[in-house]
Every structure is written in structure tokens, then in C-alpha cells.
Short mmCIF file of N, CA and C in Angstrom, two decimals:
data_model
loop_
_atom_site.label_atom_id
_atom_site.label_comp_id
_atom_site.label_asym_id
_atom_site.label_seq_id
_atom_site.Cartn_x
_atom_site.Cartn_y
_atom_site.Cartn_z
N MET G 15 -126.52 -58.07 34.04
CA MET G 15 -127.08 -58.69 34.93
C MET G 15 -127.35 -57.58 36.10
N SER G 16 -128.42 -57.30 36.41
CA SER G 16 -128.72 -55.80 37.55
C SER G 16 -128.34 -56.20 38.71
N ASN G 17 -127.79 -55.20 39.05
CA ASN G 17 -126.91 -54.85 40.52
C ASN G 17 -127.63 -55.33 41.86
N VAL G 18 -129.31 -55.22 41.49
CA VAL G 18 -130.22 -55.92 42.54
C VAL G 18 -130.11 -56.83 42.94
N ILE G 19 -129.84 -57.98 41.62
CA ILE G 19 -129.68 -59.61 41.81
C ILE G 19 -128.41 -60.01 42.10
N ASN G 20 -127.75 -60.58 43.14
CA ASN G 20 -126.92 -61.34 42.90
C ASN G 20 -126.77 -62.88 42.32
N ASN G 21 -125.70 -62.73 41.49
CA ASN G 21 -125.92 -64.14 40.62
C ASN G 21 -125.90 -65.33 41.56
N GLU G 22 -125.62 -65.32 42.71
CA GLU G 22 -125.84 -66.76 43.55
C GLU G 22 -127.03 -67.23 44.06
N ASP G 23 -128.08 -66.16 44.23
CA ASP G 23 -129.33 -65.77 44.32
C ASP G 23 -129.86 -66.71 43.32
N ILE G 24 -129.62 -66.49 42.20
CA ILE G 24 -130.34 -67.19 41.26
C ILE G 24 -130.52 -68.61 41.26
N LYS G 25 -131.75 -68.97 40.74
CA LYS G 25 -131.89 -70.36 40.87
C LYS G 25 -132.11 -71.48 39.82
N VAL G 26 -133.13 -70.48 38.71
CA VAL G 26 -133.42 -70.95 37.66
C VAL G 26 -133.33 -69.48 36.47
N LYS G 27 -133.04 -69.55 35.47
CA LYS G 27 -133.32 -68.77 34.71
C LYS G 27 -133.68 -68.74 33.14
N VAL G 28 -134.23 -68.53 32.56
CA VAL G 28 -134.53 -68.57 30.60
C VAL G 28 -134.10 -67.31 30.01
N SER G 29 -133.16 -67.29 29.19
CA SER G 29 -132.81 -66.10 28.27
C SER G 29 -133.44 -66.43 26.99
N GLY G 30 -133.31 -65.13 26.16
CA GLY G 30 -133.12 -65.46 24.66
C GLY G 30 -133.09 -63.93 24.31
N SER G 31 -133.22 -63.79 22.83
CA SER G 31 -133.41 -62.38 22.34
C SER G 31 -133.89 -62.55 21.12
N PHE G 32 -134.33 -61.28 20.54
CA PHE G 32 -135.31 -60.79 19.36
C PHE G 32 -135.02 -59.78 18.77
N GLY G 33 -135.06 -59.39 17.87
CA GLY G 33 -135.09 -58.31 16.84
C GLY G 33 -134.12 -58.47 15.68
N SER G 34 -133.42 -57.70 15.14
CA SER G 34 -132.62 -57.71 14.22
C SER G 34 -131.23 -57.87 14.12
N LEU G 35 -130.10 -58.07 13.57
CA LEU G 35 -129.02 -57.94 13.95
C LEU G 35 -128.39 -56.58 14.58
N PHE G 36 -129.18 -55.30 13.78
CA PHE G 36 -128.64 -54.49 14.22
C PHE G 36 -128.95 -53.43 15.77
N SER G 37 -130.48 -54.32 15.93
CA SER G 37 -131.22 -53.71 17.05
C SER G 37 -131.39 -55.16 17.85
N LYS G 38 -130.91 -55.86 18.69
CA LYS G 38 -130.98 -56.84 19.23
C LYS G 38 -131.51 -56.74 20.74
N THR G 39 -132.68 -57.12 21.17
CA THR G 39 -133.03 -57.43 22.50
C THR G 39 -133.01 -58.30 23.19
N ASN G 40 -132.44 -58.21 24.57
CA ASN G 40 -131.83 -59.83 25.09
C ASN G 40 -132.90 -59.67 26.23
N VAL G 41 -133.55 -60.62 26.64
CA VAL G 41 -134.64 -61.14 27.55
C VAL G 41 -134.27 -62.04 28.58
N THR G 42 -134.08 -61.98 29.90
CA THR G 42 -134.02 -63.02 30.77
C THR G 42 -134.95 -62.94 32.05
N ILE G 43 -135.93 -64.20 32.10
CA ILE G 43 -136.68 -64.60 33.15
C ILE G 43 -135.93 -65.32 33.96
N GLY G 44 -135.92 -64.81 35.26
CA GLY G 44 -135.16 -66.13 36.59
C GLY G 44 -136.09 -65.64 37.43
N ALA G 45 -135.57 -66.68 38.34
CA ALA G 45 -136.13 -66.66 39.54
C ALA G 45 -135.71 -67.05 41.25
N THR G 46 -135.66 -66.42 41.77
CA THR G 46 -134.68 -66.55 43.35
C THR G 46 -135.99 -67.30 43.81
N ASP G 47 -135.33 -67.62 45.37
CA ASP G 47 -136.54 -68.39 46.68
C ASP G 47 -137.62 -67.20 46.83
N LYS G 48 -137.41 -65.92 46.80
CA LYS G 48 -138.45 -65.10 47.13
C LYS G 48 -138.96 -64.60 46.05
N PHE G 49 -138.15 -64.07 44.63
CA PHE G 49 -139.30 -63.74 43.59
C PHE G 49 -138.72 -64.06 42.14
N VAL G 50 -139.59 -63.48 41.11
CA VAL G 50 -139.15 -63.65 39.74
C VAL G 50 -139.14 -62.51 39.36
N TYR G 51 -138.10 -62.56 38.25
CA TYR G 51 -137.78 -61.04 37.74
C TYR G 51 -137.70 -61.48 36.09
N LYS G 52 -137.50 -59.99 35.46
CA LYS G 52 -137.45 -60.32 34.19
C LYS G 52 -136.72 -58.88 33.76
N GLU G 53 -135.57 -59.07 33.18
CA GLU G 53 -134.60 -58.17 32.71
C GLU G 53 -134.66 -58.33 31.31
N ILE G 54 -134.43 -57.40 30.78
CA ILE G 54 -134.68 -56.65 29.29
C ILE G 54 -133.53 -55.51 29.08
N ALA G 55 -132.60 -56.02 28.09
CA ALA G 55 -131.24 -55.40 27.62
C ALA G 55 -131.18 -55.16 26.48
N GLN G 56 -131.24 -54.12 25.76
CA GLN G 56 -131.33 -53.56 24.60
C GLN G 56 -129.75 -52.60 24.32
N GLY G 57 -128.87 -52.79 23.75
CA GLY G 57 -127.61 -51.85 23.84
C GLY G 57 -127.27 -51.51 25.07
N ARG G 58 -127.02 -50.37 25.49
CA ARG G 58 -126.87 -49.85 26.52
C ARG G 58 -127.91 -49.57 27.80
N ASN G 59 -129.26 -49.61 27.19
CA ASN G 59 -130.47 -49.98 27.98
C ASN G 59 -130.73 -51.18 28.62
N SER G 60 -131.19 -50.90 29.86
CA SER G 60 -131.61 -52.05 30.61
C SER G 60 -132.24 -51.78 31.65
N GLY G 61 -133.39 -52.72 31.62
CA GLY G 61 -134.36 -52.65 32.95
C GLY G 61 -134.61 -53.94 33.42
N THR G 62 -135.02 -53.82 34.59
CA THR G 62 -135.30 -54.94 35.52
C THR G 62 -136.59 -54.94 36.11
N LYS G 63 -137.92 -55.88 36.36
CA LYS G 63 -139.09 -56.19 36.91
C LYS G 63 -138.75 -56.99 37.95
N ILE G 64 -139.21 -56.79 38.99
CA ILE G 64 -139.34 -57.76 40.10
C ILE G 64 -140.67 -57.76 40.64
N PHE G 65 -140.98 -59.34 40.84
CA PHE G 65 -142.23 -59.30 41.42
C PHE G 65 -142.21 -60.81 42.70
N PRO G 66 -142.71 -60.31 43.81
CA PRO G 66 -142.28 -61.56 44.70
C PRO G 66 -143.32 -62.91 44.48
N GLN G 67 -142.88 -63.98 44.48
CA GLN G 67 -143.36 -65.36 44.01
C GLN G 67 -144.78 -65.66 44.47
N ASN G 68 -145.27 -64.57 45.44
CA ASN G 68 -146.62 -64.87 45.97
C ASN G 68 -147.87 -63.94 45.14
N ARG G 69 -146.96 -62.90 44.19
CA ARG G 69 -147.87 -62.28 43.19
C ARG G 69 -148.21 -63.22 42.22
N ILE G 70 -147.26 -64.05 42.04
CA ILE G 70 -147.57 -64.95 40.53
C ILE G 70 -148.86 -65.74 40.73
N ASP G 71 -149.68 -65.62 39.70
CA ASP G 71 -150.79 -65.86 39.27
C ASP G 71 -150.69 -67.34 38.63
N SER G 72 -150.36 -67.57 37.44
CA SER G 72 -150.31 -68.79 36.83
C SER G 72 -149.12 -68.84 35.66
N TYR G 73 -148.36 -69.80 35.42
CA TYR G 73 -147.68 -69.74 34.15
C TYR G 73 -147.92 -70.77 33.54
N GLY G 74 -147.20 -70.95 32.24
CA GLY G 74 -147.07 -71.84 31.15
C GLY G 74 -146.87 -71.76 29.92
N ILE G 75 -147.02 -72.49 28.83
CA ILE G 75 -146.22 -71.97 27.78
C ILE G 75 -147.95 -71.73 26.92
N GLU G 76 -147.49 -71.07 26.00
CA GLU G 76 -148.47 -70.62 25.36
C GLU G 76 -147.95 -70.52 23.63
N VAL G 77 -149.18 -70.96 22.53
CA VAL G 77 -149.06 -70.64 21.27
C VAL G 77 -149.75 -69.54 20.86
N PHE G 78 -149.29 -68.26 20.15
CA PHE G 78 -149.86 -67.34 19.72
C PHE G 78 -149.81 -67.68 18.37
N GLN G 79 -151.09 -67.25 17.60
CA GLN G 79 -151.00 -67.20 15.93
C GLN G 79 -152.12 -66.33 15.98
N GLU G 80 -151.61 -65.67 14.51
CA GLU G 80 -152.65 -64.41 13.70
C GLU G 80 -154.09 -65.70 12.89
N ARG G 81 -155.01 -65.91 13.32
CA ARG G 81 -156.16 -66.60 12.95
C ARG G 81 -156.35 -65.92 11.80
N LYS G 82 -156.39 -65.16 11.68
CA LYS G 82 -157.08 -64.07 10.53
C LYS G 82 -156.54 -64.09 9.16
N TYR G 83 -155.19 -64.43 9.44
CA TYR G 83 -154.27 -64.98 8.17
C TYR G 83 -154.58 -66.34 7.76
N PHE G 84 -154.91 -67.19 8.54
CA PHE G 84 -155.22 -68.52 8.36
C PHE G 84 -156.50 -68.49 7.38
N LEU G 85 -157.51 -67.61 8.19
CA LEU G 85 -159.07 -67.54 7.35
C LEU G 85 -158.75 -66.66 6.42
N TYR G 86 -157.76 -66.13 5.78
CA TYR G 86 -157.83 -65.54 4.72
C TYR G 86 -157.41 -66.31 3.59
N SER G 87 -156.11 -66.98 4.13
CA SER G 87 -155.43 -68.45 3.09
C SER G 87 -156.60 -69.08 2.87
N VAL G 88 -157.70 -69.77 3.45
CA VAL G 88 -158.33 -70.54 3.32
C VAL G 88 -159.77 -69.62 2.38
N LEU G 89 -159.74 -68.84 2.49
CA LEU G 89 -160.73 -67.71 1.51
C LEU G 89 -160.31 -67.91 0.22
N PHE G 90 -159.00 -67.44 0.44
CA PHE G 90 -158.36 -67.51 -1.13
C PHE G 90 -158.03 -69.02 -1.87
N ILE G 91 -157.81 -70.35 -1.22
CA ILE G 91 -157.20 -71.02 -1.62
C ILE G 91 -158.13 -71.80 -1.95
N LEU G 92 -159.25 -71.86 -0.88
CA LEU G 92 -160.24 -72.65 -1.12
C LEU G 92 -161.87 -72.35 -1.60
N ILE G 93 -162.28 -71.41 -0.88
CA ILE G 93 -163.58 -70.80 -1.29
C ILE G 93 -163.63 -70.19 -2.61
N LEU G 94 -162.71 -68.92 -2.76
CA LEU G 94 -163.12 -68.21 -3.73
C LEU G 94 -162.44 -69.17 -4.96
N PRO G 95 -161.60 -69.90 -4.95
CA PRO G 95 -161.50 -71.01 -6.42
C PRO G 95 -163.09 -71.80 -6.86
N VAL G 96 -163.55 -72.23 -5.31
CA VAL G 96 -164.77 -72.55 -5.99
C VAL G 96 -165.77 -72.21 -6.52
N VAL G 97 -166.03 -70.74 -6.10
CA VAL G 97 -167.01 -69.48 -6.42
C VAL G 97 -166.47 -69.06 -7.80
N ILE G 98 -165.38 -69.04 -8.15
CA ILE G 98 -164.74 -68.56 -9.20
C ILE G 98 -165.36 -69.96 -10.45
N PHE G 99 -164.76 -70.83 -10.13
CA PHE G 99 -165.31 -72.10 -10.87
C PHE G 99 -166.85 -72.57 -11.07
N LEU G 100 -167.39 -71.98 -10.09
CA LEU G 100 -169.27 -72.36 -10.44
C LEU G 100 -169.73 -71.04 -11.02
N ASN G 101 -168.76 -70.36 -11.50
CA ASN G 101 -168.93 -68.72 -12.28
C ASN G 101 -170.08 -68.03 -11.91
N GLN G 102 -169.83 -67.99 -10.14
CA GLN G 102 -170.67 -66.97 -9.58
C GLN G 102 -170.05 -65.54 -9.44
N ILE G 103 -168.69 -65.67 -9.25
CA ILE G 103 -167.70 -64.12 -9.56
C ILE G 103 -167.43 -64.12 -10.66
N TYR G 104 -167.02 -64.27 -11.74
CA TYR G 104 -166.43 -64.54 -13.01
C TYR G 104 -167.08 -63.24 -13.60
N ASN G 105 -168.66 -63.26 -13.57
CA ASN G 105 -169.43 -62.23 -14.31
C ASN G 105 -169.16 -60.83 -13.71
N TRP G 106 -168.59 -60.89 -12.17
CA TRP G 106 -168.19 -59.45 -11.72
C TRP G 106 -167.28 -58.82 -11.82
N VAL G 107 -165.98 -59.42 -12.26
CA VAL G 107 -164.54 -59.06 -12.68
C VAL G 107 -164.73 -57.99 -13.80
N PRO G 108 -164.49 -56.51 -13.57
CA PRO G 108 -164.38 -55.30 -14.62
C PRO G 108 -163.62 -55.62 -15.92
N ILE G 109 -162.65 -56.38 -15.60
CA ILE G 109 -161.93 -56.50 -16.65
C ILE G 109 -162.31 -58.00 -17.33
N ASP G 110 -161.65 -58.15 -18.45
CA ASP G 110 -161.67 -59.33 -18.94
C ASP G 110 -160.73 -60.53 -19.07
N ILE G 111 -160.75 -61.14 -17.85
CA ILE G 111 -159.34 -62.31 -17.55
C ILE G 111 -160.18 -63.87 -17.65
N GLU G 112 -159.50 -64.71 -18.01
CA GLU G 112 -159.54 -65.97 -18.12
C GLU G 112 -159.71 -66.83 -16.66
N ARG G 113 -160.62 -67.47 -16.78
CA ARG G 113 -160.94 -68.07 -15.24
C ARG G 113 -159.73 -68.64 -14.83
N ASN G 114 -159.16 -69.51 -15.76
CA ASN G 114 -157.65 -70.12 -15.02
C ASN G 114 -156.62 -69.04 -14.06
N THR G 115 -156.81 -68.20 -15.08
CA THR G 115 -155.66 -67.00 -14.19
C THR G 115 -156.40 -66.45 -12.77
N LEU G 116 -157.73 -66.36 -13.13
CA LEU G 116 -158.31 -65.59 -11.99
C LEU G 116 -158.24 -66.88 -10.39
N LEU G 117 -157.86 -67.78 -11.05
CA LEU G 117 -157.68 -69.26 -9.98
C LEU G 117 -156.25 -69.24 -9.54
N ILE G 118 -155.16 -68.65 -10.67
CA ILE G 118 -153.88 -68.81 -9.65
C ILE G 118 -153.64 -67.65 -9.10
N ILE G 119 -154.23 -66.76 -9.67
CA ILE G 119 -154.14 -65.27 -8.89
C ILE G 119 -154.51 -65.75 -7.59
N SER G 120 -155.75 -66.26 -7.45
CA SER G 120 -156.39 -66.36 -6.26
C SER G 120 -155.53 -67.38 -5.25
N GLY G 121 -154.86 -68.70 -5.73
CA GLY G 121 -154.30 -69.38 -5.33
C GLY G 121 -152.78 -68.57 -4.40
N LEU G 122 -152.29 -67.84 -5.47
CA LEU G 122 -151.13 -67.25 -4.84
C LEU G 122 -151.14 -66.54 -3.68
N ILE G 123 -152.32 -65.51 -3.86
CA ILE G 123 -152.55 -64.61 -2.76
C ILE G 123 -152.97 -65.38 -1.47
N GLY G 124 -153.55 -66.60 -1.64
CA GLY G 124 -153.82 -67.64 -0.39
C GLY G 124 -152.41 -67.82 0.30
N LEU G 125 -151.51 -68.49 -0.89
CA LEU G 125 -150.81 -69.20 -0.04
C LEU G 125 -149.60 -67.85 0.38
N VAL G 126 -149.26 -66.75 0.19
CA VAL G 126 -148.87 -65.79 0.57
C VAL G 126 -149.51 -65.77 2.00
N PHE G 127 -151.03 -65.51 2.26
CA PHE G 127 -151.43 -65.44 3.49
C PHE G 127 -151.14 -66.99 4.44
N PHE G 128 -150.86 -67.90 3.94
CA PHE G 128 -150.88 -68.79 4.66
C PHE G 128 -149.27 -68.96 5.13
N ILE G 129 -148.14 -68.37 4.21
CA ILE G 129 -147.06 -68.33 4.78
C ILE G 129 -146.75 -66.87 5.83
N ILE G 130 -147.80 -65.98 5.85
CA ILE G 130 -147.98 -65.04 6.77
C ILE G 130 -148.15 -65.49 7.96
N TRP G 131 -149.24 -66.26 8.14
CA TRP G 131 -149.97 -66.91 9.41
C TRP G 131 -148.66 -67.94 9.92
N PHE G 132 -148.12 -68.60 8.80
CA PHE G 132 -147.06 -69.81 9.49
C PHE G 132 -146.04 -68.60 10.15
N ILE G 133 -145.62 -67.74 9.77
CA ILE G 133 -144.23 -66.95 10.09
C ILE G 133 -144.86 -66.29 11.41
N SER G 134 -146.19 -65.98 11.78
CA SER G 134 -146.63 -65.18 12.77
C SER G 134 -146.97 -66.06 14.11
N ARG G 135 -146.68 -67.39 13.78
CA ARG G 135 -147.17 -68.37 15.44
C ARG G 135 -145.59 -68.24 16.15
N LYS G 136 -146.08 -67.96 17.30
CA LYS G 136 -145.24 -67.83 18.15
C LYS G 136 -145.49 -68.98 19.30
N LEU G 137 -144.29 -69.62 20.19
CA LEU G 137 -144.46 -70.33 21.05
C LEU G 137 -143.59 -69.69 22.29
N THR G 138 -144.17 -69.39 23.39
CA THR G 138 -144.27 -68.42 24.51
C THR G 138 -144.12 -68.81 25.66
N PHE G 139 -143.10 -68.88 26.37
CA PHE G 139 -143.35 -69.26 28.23
C PHE G 139 -143.81 -67.74 28.52
N GLU G 140 -144.82 -68.07 29.50
CA GLU G 140 -145.34 -66.76 29.98
C GLU G 140 -145.74 -66.95 31.40
N ILE G 141 -145.38 -65.76 32.36
CA ILE G 141 -145.91 -65.70 33.80
C ILE G 141 -146.82 -64.70 33.95
N ASN G 142 -148.15 -65.08 34.64
CA ASN G 142 -149.21 -64.05 34.59
C ASN G 142 -148.98 -63.42 36.26
N THR G 143 -149.05 -62.24 36.54
CA THR G 143 -148.89 -61.65 37.99
C THR G 143 -150.19 -61.42 38.50
N ILE G 144 -150.64 -61.28 39.45
CA ILE G 144 -151.95 -60.90 40.20
C ILE G 144 -152.69 -59.61 39.50
N SER G 145 -151.33 -58.43 39.56
CA SER G 145 -151.51 -57.12 38.90
C SER G 145 -151.54 -57.40 36.98
N LYS G 146 -152.20 -58.44 36.58
CA LYS G 146 -152.06 -58.67 35.10
C LYS G 146 -151.51 -57.94 34.58
N GLN G 147 -149.79 -58.26 34.81
CA GLN G 147 -148.48 -57.70 34.02
C GLN G 147 -148.13 -59.22 33.47
N LYS G 148 -147.49 -59.36 32.68
CA LYS G 148 -146.82 -60.76 32.07
C LYS G 148 -145.54 -60.42 31.95
N LEU G 149 -144.69 -61.57 32.12
CA LEU G 149 -143.33 -61.68 31.90
C LEU G 149 -143.43 -63.05 30.54
N GLN G 150 -142.97 -62.41 29.92
CA GLN G 150 -143.10 -63.05 28.51
C GLN G 150 -141.63 -63.42 27.81
N ILE G 151 -141.60 -64.46 27.43
CA ILE G 151 -140.18 -64.87 26.89
C ILE G 151 -140.35 -65.61 25.31
N GLU G 152 -140.05 -65.47 24.17
CA GLU G 152 -140.31 -66.42 23.07
C GLU G 152 -139.57 -67.37 23.05
N LEU G 153 -140.15 -68.85 22.71
CA LEU G 153 -139.04 -69.92 22.91
C LEU G 153 -138.40 -70.52 21.67
N LYS G 154 -138.35 -69.40 20.68
CA LYS G 154 -137.67 -69.74 19.71
C LYS G 154 -136.53 -69.39 19.93
N THR G 155 -135.82 -68.63 20.72
CA THR G 155 -134.23 -68.30 21.18
C THR G 155 -134.07 -68.86 22.35
N THR G 156 -134.54 -69.94 22.58
CA THR G 156 -134.03 -70.11 23.98
C THR G 156 -133.90 -71.77 24.05
N ASN G 157 -133.54 -72.37 25.19
CA ASN G 157 -133.30 -73.84 25.70
C ASN G 157 -134.42 -74.12 25.97
N THR G 158 -135.21 -75.27 25.77
CA THR G 158 -136.49 -75.49 26.15
C THR G 158 -136.09 -76.65 27.42
N GLU G 159 -135.31 -76.75 27.81
CA GLU G 159 -134.90 -77.63 29.06
C GLU G 159 -134.86 -76.83 30.36
N ASN G 160 -134.27 -75.55 29.85
CA ASN G 160 -134.08 -74.22 31.13
C ASN G 160 -135.59 -73.96 31.46
N VAL G 161 -136.86 -73.79 30.32
CA VAL G 161 -137.86 -73.75 30.42
C VAL G 161 -138.68 -74.88 31.40
N GLU G 162 -138.24 -75.98 31.44
CA GLU G 162 -138.66 -77.05 32.08
C GLU G 162 -138.16 -77.17 33.60
N ASP G 163 -136.76 -76.65 33.91
CA ASP G 163 -136.46 -76.50 34.94
C ASP G 163 -137.11 -75.26 35.39
N PHE G 164 -137.34 -74.26 35.09
CA PHE G 164 -138.20 -73.24 35.65
C PHE G 164 -139.17 -73.67 35.83
N ILE G 165 -140.33 -74.12 35.08
CA ILE G 165 -141.46 -74.63 35.92
C ILE G 165 -141.41 -75.44 37.07
N LYS G 166 -140.54 -76.32 36.77
CA LYS G 166 -140.19 -77.32 38.12
C LYS G 166 -140.14 -76.44 39.45
N PHE G 167 -139.13 -75.62 38.95
CA PHE G 167 -138.70 -74.82 40.28
C PHE G 167 -140.05 -74.20 40.80
N LEU G 168 -140.95 -73.47 40.14
CA LEU G 168 -141.94 -72.65 40.68
C LEU G 168 -143.05 -73.43 40.85
N ASN G 169 -142.94 -74.90 40.52
CA ASN G 169 -144.13 -75.50 41.31
C ASN G 169 -143.42 -76.33 42.81
N LYS G 170 -142.38 -76.17 42.69
CA LYS G 170 -142.01 -76.68 44.19
C LYS G 170 -141.86 -75.51 45.06
N SER G 171 -141.42 -74.40 44.66
CA SER G 171 -141.26 -72.89 45.26
C SER G 171 -142.94 -72.64 45.94
N ILE G 172 -143.78 -72.87 44.86
CA ILE G 172 -144.98 -72.20 45.32
C ILE G 172 -145.99 -73.55 46.49
N LYS G 173 -145.43 -74.76 46.42
CA LYS G 173 -145.74 -75.67 47.01
C LYS G 173 -145.73 -75.55 48.74
N GLU G 174 -144.16 -75.33 48.69
CA GLU G 174 -143.45 -74.99 49.79
C GLU G 174 -144.10 -73.45 50.73
N ASN G 175 -144.51 -72.83 49.74
CA ASN G 175 -145.20 -71.38 50.18
C ASN G 175 -146.76 -71.61 50.61
#
């Protein structure tokens, strides 16, 4: 915890970590009555960003996913097999491969893209500031009850100001 922020001043906070076993980064987003902060600690290095509550523009929970991988999986699982089955692309293949083999290869490539898309999905708690900076934490590694308390605190705090 940073020396700038006293522990007794913190009303709510959300913590999480990401990275591998050897390089873990801990992220904490917290709020006091006057400001919101984000603290990042990686090994011995740490940093804290502090934003006054009147600089908070919006906040909420967002889902991020790489749509291109989903589109690739649809292409390889649905569209390409139909084209292969209708014998439209089968004559373009320079080597002599059976139609069933092409269908299996297409399905496996599509399955790999679907798995990549599924792994790339992230649920994040995000606070946007007026200066277009984001305080963001991935919800995979944190307690969602803390996020609910954080949002309730911000709602109450912003109404009072």
C-alpha cells in the first residue's frame, strides 16, 4: 500500500492479480471520500494513480472479446465445409486430398479459433475519467461482491457531491 493513502481512509477496494507464476502483477482499485486510486505492484516495483472523484466520468462492468477469432471459427466450421461439400473449392486445392480430410482439417482449425476466442473473453470492472484514462481490473481474479460494494459507494458518493 502506498504511503500516500492511509488504510483507514479507504472505504472500498477491489483487488486482483494477473500474469504467470514468475511474473505476477497485483492491481488494486480503491476509493476514499475524496478520490479514486489505482495501485499496481509487480515485484518490488509499484505505482499509484490518484484521481479526484469529480474527475470520474463513468464506471461499470464490461465484456471484452476478440470477435475476429469467433468470425474465423464460423468461417472454418460452417462456411468453408459447405463450400467444400458443394465442390466449389475442392478443385482449387493444388494437392490431391480427399473431401472428408479437408472437412476434418477445416473443422479442427475452426475449433482452435473457437477456443482462442473463448479464452480471449474478459470481464472487467472499468472506471473512466474525464481525461480519457481508464482504471481497469479483470474480474476473473477478484470477488464480485467487492465490485458491487464499490459501485454502490461511487453511486452514493457522486449523488452527495
